[in-house]
PDB file of C-alpha atoms in Angstrom:
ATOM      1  CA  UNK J  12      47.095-184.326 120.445  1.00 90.00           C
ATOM      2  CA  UNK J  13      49.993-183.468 122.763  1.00 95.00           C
ATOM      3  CA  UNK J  14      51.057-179.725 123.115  1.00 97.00           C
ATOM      4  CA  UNK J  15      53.623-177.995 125.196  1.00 98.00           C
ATOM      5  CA  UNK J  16      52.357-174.156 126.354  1.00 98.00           C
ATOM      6  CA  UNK J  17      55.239-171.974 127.320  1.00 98.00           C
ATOM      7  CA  UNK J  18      55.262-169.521 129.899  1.00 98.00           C
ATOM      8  CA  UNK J  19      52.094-169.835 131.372  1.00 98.00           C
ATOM      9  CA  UNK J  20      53.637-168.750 134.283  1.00 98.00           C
ATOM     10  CA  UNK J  21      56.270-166.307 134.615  1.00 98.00           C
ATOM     11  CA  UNK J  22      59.872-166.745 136.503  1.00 98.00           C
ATOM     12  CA  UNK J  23      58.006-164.333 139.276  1.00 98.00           C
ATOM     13  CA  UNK J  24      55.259-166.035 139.635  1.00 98.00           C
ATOM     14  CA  UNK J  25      56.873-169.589 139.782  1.00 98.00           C
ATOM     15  CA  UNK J  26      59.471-168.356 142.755  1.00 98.00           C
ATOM     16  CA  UNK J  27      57.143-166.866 144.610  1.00 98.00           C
ATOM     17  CA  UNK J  28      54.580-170.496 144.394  1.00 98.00           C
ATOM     18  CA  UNK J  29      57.888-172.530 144.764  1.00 97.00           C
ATOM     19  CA  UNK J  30      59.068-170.560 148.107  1.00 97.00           C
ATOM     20  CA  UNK J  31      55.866-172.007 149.496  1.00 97.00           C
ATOM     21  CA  UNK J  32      55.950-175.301 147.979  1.00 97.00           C
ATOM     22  CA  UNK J  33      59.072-175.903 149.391  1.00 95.00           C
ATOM     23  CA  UNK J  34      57.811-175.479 152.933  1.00 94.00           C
ATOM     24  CA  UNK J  35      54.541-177.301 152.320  1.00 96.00           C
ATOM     25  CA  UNK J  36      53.153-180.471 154.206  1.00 97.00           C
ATOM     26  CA  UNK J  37      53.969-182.978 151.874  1.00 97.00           C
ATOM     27  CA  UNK J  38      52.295-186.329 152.095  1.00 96.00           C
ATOM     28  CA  UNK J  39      52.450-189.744 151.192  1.00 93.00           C
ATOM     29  CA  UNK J  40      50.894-190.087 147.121  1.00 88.00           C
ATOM     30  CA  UNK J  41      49.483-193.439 147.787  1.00 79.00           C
ATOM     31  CA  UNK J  42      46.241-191.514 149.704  1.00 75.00           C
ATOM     32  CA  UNK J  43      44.855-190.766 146.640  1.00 67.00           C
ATOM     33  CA  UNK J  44      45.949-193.872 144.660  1.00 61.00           C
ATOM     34  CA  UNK J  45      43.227-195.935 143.389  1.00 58.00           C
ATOM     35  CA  UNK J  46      43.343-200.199 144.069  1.00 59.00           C
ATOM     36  CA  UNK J  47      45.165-200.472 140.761  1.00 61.00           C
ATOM     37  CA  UNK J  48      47.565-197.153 140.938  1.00 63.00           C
ATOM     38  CA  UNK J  49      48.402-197.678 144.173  1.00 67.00           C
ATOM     39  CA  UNK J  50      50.965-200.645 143.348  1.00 75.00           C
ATOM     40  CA  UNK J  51      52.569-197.836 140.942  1.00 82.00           C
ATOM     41  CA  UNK J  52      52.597-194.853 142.564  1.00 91.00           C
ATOM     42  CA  UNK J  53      55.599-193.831 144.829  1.00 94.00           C
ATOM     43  CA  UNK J  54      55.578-189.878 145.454  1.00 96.00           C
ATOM     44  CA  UNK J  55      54.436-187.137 147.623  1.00 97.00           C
ATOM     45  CA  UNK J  56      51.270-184.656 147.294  1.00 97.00           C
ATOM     46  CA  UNK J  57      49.399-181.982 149.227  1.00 98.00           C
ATOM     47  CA  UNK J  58      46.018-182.497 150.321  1.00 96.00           C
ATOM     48  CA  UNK J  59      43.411-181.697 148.101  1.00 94.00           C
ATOM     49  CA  UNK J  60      41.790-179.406 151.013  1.00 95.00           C
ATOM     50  CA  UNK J  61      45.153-177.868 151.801  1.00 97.00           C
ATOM     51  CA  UNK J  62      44.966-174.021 151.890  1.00 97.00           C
ATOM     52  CA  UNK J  63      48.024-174.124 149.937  1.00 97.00           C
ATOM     53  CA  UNK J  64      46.830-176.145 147.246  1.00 97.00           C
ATOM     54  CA  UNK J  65      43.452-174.191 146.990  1.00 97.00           C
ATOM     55  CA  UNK J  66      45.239-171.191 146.339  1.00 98.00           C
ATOM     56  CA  UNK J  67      47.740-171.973 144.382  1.00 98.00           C
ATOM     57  CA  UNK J  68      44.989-173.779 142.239  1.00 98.00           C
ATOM     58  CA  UNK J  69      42.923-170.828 142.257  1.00 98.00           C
ATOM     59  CA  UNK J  70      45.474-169.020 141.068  1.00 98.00           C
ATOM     60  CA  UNK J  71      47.082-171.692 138.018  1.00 98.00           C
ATOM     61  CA  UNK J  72      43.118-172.217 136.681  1.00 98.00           C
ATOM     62  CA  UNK J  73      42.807-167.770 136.307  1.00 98.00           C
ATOM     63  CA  UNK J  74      46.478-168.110 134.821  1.00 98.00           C
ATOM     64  CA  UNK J  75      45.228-170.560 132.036  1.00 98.00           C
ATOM     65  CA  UNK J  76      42.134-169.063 131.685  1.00 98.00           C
ATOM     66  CA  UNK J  77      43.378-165.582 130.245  1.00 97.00           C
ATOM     67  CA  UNK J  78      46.392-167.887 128.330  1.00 98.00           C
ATOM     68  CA  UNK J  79      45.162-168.021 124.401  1.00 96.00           C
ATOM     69  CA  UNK J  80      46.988-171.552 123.515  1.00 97.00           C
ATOM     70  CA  UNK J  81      45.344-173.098 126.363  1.00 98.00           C
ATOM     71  CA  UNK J  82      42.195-171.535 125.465  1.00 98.00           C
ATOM     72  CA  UNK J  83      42.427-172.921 121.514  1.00 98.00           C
ATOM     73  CA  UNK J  84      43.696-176.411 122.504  1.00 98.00           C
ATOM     74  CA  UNK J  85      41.535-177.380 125.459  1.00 98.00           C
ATOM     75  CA  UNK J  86      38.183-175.412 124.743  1.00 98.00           C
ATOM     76  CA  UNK J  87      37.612-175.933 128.433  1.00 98.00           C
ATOM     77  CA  UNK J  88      34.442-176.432 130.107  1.00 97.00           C
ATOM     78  CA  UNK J  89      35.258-177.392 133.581  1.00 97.00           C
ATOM     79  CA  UNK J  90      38.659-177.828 135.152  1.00 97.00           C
ATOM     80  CA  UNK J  91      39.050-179.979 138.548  1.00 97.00           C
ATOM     81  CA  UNK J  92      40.943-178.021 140.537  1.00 97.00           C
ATOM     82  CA  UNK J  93      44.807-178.481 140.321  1.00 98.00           C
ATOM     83  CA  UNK J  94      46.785-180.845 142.429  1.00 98.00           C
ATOM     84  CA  UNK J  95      49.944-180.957 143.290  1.00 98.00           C
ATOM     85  CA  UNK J  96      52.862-183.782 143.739  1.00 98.00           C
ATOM     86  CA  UNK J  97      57.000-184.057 144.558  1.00 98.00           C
ATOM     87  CA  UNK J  98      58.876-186.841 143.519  1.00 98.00           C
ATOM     88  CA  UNK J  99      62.553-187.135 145.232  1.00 97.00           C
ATOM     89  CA  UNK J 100      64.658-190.034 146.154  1.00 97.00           C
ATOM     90  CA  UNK J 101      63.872-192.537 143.541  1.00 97.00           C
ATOM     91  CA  UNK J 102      59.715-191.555 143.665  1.00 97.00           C
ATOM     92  CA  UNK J 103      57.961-192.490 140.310  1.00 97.00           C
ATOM     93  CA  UNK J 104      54.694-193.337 138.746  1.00 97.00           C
ATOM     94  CA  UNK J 105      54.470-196.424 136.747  1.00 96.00           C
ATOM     95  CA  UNK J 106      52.413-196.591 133.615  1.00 95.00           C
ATOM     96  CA  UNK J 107      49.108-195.760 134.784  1.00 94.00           C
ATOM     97  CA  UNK J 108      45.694-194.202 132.561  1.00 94.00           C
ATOM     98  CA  UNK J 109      43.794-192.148 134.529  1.00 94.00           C
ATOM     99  CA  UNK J 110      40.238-192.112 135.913  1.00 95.00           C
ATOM    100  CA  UNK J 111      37.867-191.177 133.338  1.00 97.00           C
ATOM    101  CA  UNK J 112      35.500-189.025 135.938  1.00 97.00           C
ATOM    102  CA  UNK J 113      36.761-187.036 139.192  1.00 96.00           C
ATOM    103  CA  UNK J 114      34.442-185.611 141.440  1.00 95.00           C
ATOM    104  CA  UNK J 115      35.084-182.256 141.986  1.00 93.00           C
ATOM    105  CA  UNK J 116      35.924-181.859 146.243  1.00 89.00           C
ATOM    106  CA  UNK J 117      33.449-180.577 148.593  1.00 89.00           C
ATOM    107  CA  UNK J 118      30.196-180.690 145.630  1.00 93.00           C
ATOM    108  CA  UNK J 119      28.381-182.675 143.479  1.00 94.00           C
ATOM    109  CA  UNK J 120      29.971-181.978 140.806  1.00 94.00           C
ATOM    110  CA  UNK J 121      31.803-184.312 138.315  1.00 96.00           C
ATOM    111  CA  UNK J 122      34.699-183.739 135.744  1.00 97.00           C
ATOM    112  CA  UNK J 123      35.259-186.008 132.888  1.00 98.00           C
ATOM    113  CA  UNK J 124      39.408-186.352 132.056  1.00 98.00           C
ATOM    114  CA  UNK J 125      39.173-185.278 128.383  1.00 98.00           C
ATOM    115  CA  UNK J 126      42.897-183.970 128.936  1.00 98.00           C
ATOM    116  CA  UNK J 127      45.755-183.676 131.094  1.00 98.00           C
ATOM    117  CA  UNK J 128      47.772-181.485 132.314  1.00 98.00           C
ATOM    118  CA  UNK J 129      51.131-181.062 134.003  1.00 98.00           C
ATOM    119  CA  UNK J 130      52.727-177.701 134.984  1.00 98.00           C
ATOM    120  CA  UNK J 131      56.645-177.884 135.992  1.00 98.00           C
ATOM    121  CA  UNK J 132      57.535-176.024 139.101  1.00 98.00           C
ATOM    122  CA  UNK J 133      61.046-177.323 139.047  1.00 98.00           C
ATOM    123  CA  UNK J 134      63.651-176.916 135.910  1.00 98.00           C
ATOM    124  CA  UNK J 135      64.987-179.579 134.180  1.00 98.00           C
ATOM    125  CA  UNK J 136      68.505-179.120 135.689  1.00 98.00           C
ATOM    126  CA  UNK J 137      66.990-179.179 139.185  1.00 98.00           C
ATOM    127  CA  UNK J 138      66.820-183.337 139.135  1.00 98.00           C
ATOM    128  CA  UNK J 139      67.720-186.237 137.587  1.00 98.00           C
ATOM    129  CA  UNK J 140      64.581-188.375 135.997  1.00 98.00           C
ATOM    130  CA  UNK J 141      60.824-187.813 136.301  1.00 98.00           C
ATOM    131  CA  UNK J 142      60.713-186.991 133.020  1.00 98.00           C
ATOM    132  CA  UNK J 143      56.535-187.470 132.151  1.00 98.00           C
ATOM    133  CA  UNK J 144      56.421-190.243 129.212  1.00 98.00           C
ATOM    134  CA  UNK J 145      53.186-190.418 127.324  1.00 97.00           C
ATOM    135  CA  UNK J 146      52.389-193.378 125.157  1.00 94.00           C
ATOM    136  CA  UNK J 147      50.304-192.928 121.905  1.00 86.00           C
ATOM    137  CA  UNK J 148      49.714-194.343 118.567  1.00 82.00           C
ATOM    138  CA  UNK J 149      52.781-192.648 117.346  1.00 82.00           C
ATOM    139  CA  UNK J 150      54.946-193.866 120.357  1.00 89.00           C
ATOM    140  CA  UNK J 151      56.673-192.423 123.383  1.00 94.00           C
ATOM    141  CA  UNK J 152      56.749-188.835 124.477  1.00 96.00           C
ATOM    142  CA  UNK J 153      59.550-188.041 127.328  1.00 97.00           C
ATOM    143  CA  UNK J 154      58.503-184.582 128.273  1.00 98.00           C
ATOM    144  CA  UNK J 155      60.796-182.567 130.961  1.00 98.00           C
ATOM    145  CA  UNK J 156      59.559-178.849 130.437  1.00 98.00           C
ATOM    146  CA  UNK J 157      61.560-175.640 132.190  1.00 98.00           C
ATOM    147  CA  UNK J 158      59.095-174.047 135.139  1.00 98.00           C
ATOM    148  CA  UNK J 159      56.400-172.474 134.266  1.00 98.00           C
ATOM    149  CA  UNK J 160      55.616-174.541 131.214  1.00 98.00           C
ATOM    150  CA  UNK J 161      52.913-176.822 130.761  1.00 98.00           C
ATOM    151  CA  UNK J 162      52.330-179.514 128.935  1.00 98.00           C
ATOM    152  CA  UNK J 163      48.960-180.767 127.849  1.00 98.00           C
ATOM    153  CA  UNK J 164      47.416-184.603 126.093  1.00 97.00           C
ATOM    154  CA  UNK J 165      44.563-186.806 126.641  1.00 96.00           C
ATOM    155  CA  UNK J 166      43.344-187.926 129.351  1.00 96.00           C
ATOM    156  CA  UNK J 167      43.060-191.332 127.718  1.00 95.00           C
ATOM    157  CA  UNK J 168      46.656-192.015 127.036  1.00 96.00           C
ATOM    158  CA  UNK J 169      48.634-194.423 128.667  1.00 97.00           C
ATOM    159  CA  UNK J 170      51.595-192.514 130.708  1.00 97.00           C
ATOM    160  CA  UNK J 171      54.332-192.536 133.131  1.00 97.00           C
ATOM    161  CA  UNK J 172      56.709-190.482 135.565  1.00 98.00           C
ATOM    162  CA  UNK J 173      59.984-191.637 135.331  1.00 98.00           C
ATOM    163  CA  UNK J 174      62.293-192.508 138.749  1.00 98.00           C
ATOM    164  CA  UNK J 175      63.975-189.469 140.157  1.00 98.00           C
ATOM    165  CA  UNK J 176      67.083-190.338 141.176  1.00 98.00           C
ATOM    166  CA  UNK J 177      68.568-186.804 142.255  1.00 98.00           C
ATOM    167  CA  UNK J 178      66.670-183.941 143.157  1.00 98.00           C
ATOM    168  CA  UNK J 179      63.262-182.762 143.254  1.00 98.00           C
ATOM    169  CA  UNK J 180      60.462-182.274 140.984  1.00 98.00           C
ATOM    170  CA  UNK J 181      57.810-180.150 141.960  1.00 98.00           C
ATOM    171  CA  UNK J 182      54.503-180.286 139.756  1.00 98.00           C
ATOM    172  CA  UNK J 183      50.626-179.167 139.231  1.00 98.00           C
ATOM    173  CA  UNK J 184      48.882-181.982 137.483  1.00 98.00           C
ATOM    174  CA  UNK J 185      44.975-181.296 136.671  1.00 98.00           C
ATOM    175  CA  UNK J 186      42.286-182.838 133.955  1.00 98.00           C
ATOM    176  CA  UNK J 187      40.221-180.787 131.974  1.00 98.00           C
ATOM    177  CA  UNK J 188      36.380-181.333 130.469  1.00 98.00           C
ATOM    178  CA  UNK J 189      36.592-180.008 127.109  1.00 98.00           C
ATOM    179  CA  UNK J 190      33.915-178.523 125.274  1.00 98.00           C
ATOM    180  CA  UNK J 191      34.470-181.408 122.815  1.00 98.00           C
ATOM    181  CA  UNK J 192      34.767-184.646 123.614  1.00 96.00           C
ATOM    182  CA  UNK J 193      36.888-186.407 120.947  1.00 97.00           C
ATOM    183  CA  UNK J 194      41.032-185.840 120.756  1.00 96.00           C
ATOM    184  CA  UNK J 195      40.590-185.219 116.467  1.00 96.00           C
ATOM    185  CA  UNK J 196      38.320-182.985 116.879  1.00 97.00           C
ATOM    186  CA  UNK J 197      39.780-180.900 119.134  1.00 98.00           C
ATOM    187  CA  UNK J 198      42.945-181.123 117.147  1.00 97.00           C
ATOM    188  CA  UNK J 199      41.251-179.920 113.971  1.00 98.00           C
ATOM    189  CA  UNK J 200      39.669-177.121 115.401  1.00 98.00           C
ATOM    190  CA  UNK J 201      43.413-175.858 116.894  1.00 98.00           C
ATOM    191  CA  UNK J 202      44.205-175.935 113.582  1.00 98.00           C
ATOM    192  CA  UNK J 203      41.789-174.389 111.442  1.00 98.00           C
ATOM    193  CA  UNK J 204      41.797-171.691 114.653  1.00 97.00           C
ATOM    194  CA  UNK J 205      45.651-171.180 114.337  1.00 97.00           C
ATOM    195  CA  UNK J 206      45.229-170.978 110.380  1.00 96.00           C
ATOM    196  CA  UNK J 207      42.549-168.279 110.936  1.00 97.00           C
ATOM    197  CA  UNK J 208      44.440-166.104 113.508  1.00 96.00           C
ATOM    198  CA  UNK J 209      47.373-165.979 110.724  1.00 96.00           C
ATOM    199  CA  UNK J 210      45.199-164.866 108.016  1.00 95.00           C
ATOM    200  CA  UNK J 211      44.182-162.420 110.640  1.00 96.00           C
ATOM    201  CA  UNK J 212      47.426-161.075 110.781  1.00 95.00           C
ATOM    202  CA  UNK J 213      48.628-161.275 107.340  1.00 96.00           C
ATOM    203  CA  UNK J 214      45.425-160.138 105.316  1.00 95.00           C
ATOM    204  CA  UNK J 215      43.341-158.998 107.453  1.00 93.00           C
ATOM    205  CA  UNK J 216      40.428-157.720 104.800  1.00 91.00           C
ATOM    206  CA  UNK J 217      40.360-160.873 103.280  1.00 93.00           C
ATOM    207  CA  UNK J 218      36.085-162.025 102.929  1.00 92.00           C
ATOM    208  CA  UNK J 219      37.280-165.833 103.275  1.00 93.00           C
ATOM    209  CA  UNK J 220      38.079-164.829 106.886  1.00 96.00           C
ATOM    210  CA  UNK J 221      34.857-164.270 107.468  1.00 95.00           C
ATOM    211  CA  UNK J 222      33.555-167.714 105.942  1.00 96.00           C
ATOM    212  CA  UNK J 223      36.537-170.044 107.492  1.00 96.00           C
ATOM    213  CA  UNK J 224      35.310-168.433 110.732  1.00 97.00           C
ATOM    214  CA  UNK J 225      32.053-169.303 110.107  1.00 97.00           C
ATOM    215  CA  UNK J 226      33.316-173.258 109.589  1.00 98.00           C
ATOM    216  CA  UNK J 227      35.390-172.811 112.782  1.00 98.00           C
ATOM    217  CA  UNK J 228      32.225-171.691 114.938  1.00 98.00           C
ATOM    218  CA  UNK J 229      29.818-174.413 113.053  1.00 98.00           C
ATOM    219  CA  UNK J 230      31.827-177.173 113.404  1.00 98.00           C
ATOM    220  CA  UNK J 231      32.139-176.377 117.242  1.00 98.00           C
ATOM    221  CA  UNK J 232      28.594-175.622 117.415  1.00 97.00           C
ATOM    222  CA  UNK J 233      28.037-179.661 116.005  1.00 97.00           C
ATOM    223  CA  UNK J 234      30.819-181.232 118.043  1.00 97.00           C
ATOM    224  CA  UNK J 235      29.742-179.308 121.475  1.00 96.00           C
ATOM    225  CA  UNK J 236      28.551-181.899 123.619  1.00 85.00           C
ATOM    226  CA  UNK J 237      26.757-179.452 125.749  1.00 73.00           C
TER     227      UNK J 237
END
């Protein structure tokens, strides 16, 4: 399942994070790179123990965290905390899946990459490229989102940042440990979730409400791998 959430940041919010972005110590993307990534990888990120990154993290995982779609779609149990990376003057990513565990910085902690996540700093007009191309059993996705949206797949796909060959694009990528485990699953439950919240609205006094909840909260209760 591959969704694009709108506005999970508003203009506001994005200036004010971009402003300091912009003036941010920017290093080389290959640091982080692992022995196979590295050969692909050509791009610029903060430091994971950056102030700047911490806080602007901080701030992106409350944002999601009170943002319903997100919510629905990712049924989040633990999110590493966000990164963030600038591609300019031809910098790209070549196809690339990423790790399957992350350890979280500074504890023991560990973070399975059930999903993905990219959130655009920098609108689509802003560069030329780096669009983010995700590979799945229905094909290629090219996905080049206005600021503040994010878009969100699994962690399992095989994907791509395309060359950017004017500009800049400023991102947050992160990976999220879902509640439950398997992609169909999750995608079922966004639906029958979505279904219910429109019944909600359009009869709300309706009994089957009350039962195709109950099928929503039991079939999470089974597929909960916690």
């Amino acid at each position: 399942m591959m969704l694009q959430i709108p506005d999970v940041l508003t203009a506001d919010q994005v200036r004010k994070c971009r402003e300091a972005l912009d003036e941010a110590n920017w290093q080389d993307g290959r640091v982080t790179a692992g022995h196979m990534a590295v050969r692909a990888k050509d791009n610029q990120q903060l430091a994971q123990d950056d102030p700047l990154a911490i806080e602007i993290g901080d701030f992106i995982v409350e944002r999601l965290g009170s943002n319903p779609q997100f919510m629905a779609a990712a049924l989040p149990l633990k999110v590493l905390p966000p990164r963030f990376n600038r591609y300019t003057g031809g910098g790209t990513y070549g196809n690339h899946i990423d790790n399957a565990i992350f350890s979280v910085p500074g504890t023991p902690h560990r973070v399975r990459s059930d999903l993905s996540a990219t959130l655009f700093f920098s609108d689509p007009d802003e560069y030329e490229g780096g669009e983010l191309v995700v590979e799945d059993t229905y094909g290629s996705h090219s996905v080049k989102l206005p600021a503040g949206h994010l878009v969100l797949y699994p962690g399992s796909s095989l994907h791509r940042v395309n060359p950017v060959t004017r500009g800049a694009r400023l991102a947050s990528f992160m990976w999220i440990q879902s509640l439950v485990r398997e992609d169909s699953q999750r995608a079922m439950l966004l639906d029958l979730d979505t279904a219910i919240q429109q019944l909600t609205r359009e009869t709300p006094a309706s009994e089957a409400l009350v039962r195709l909840s109950g099928v929503y909260h039991n079939l999470l209760r089974q597929w909960s791998n916690t």
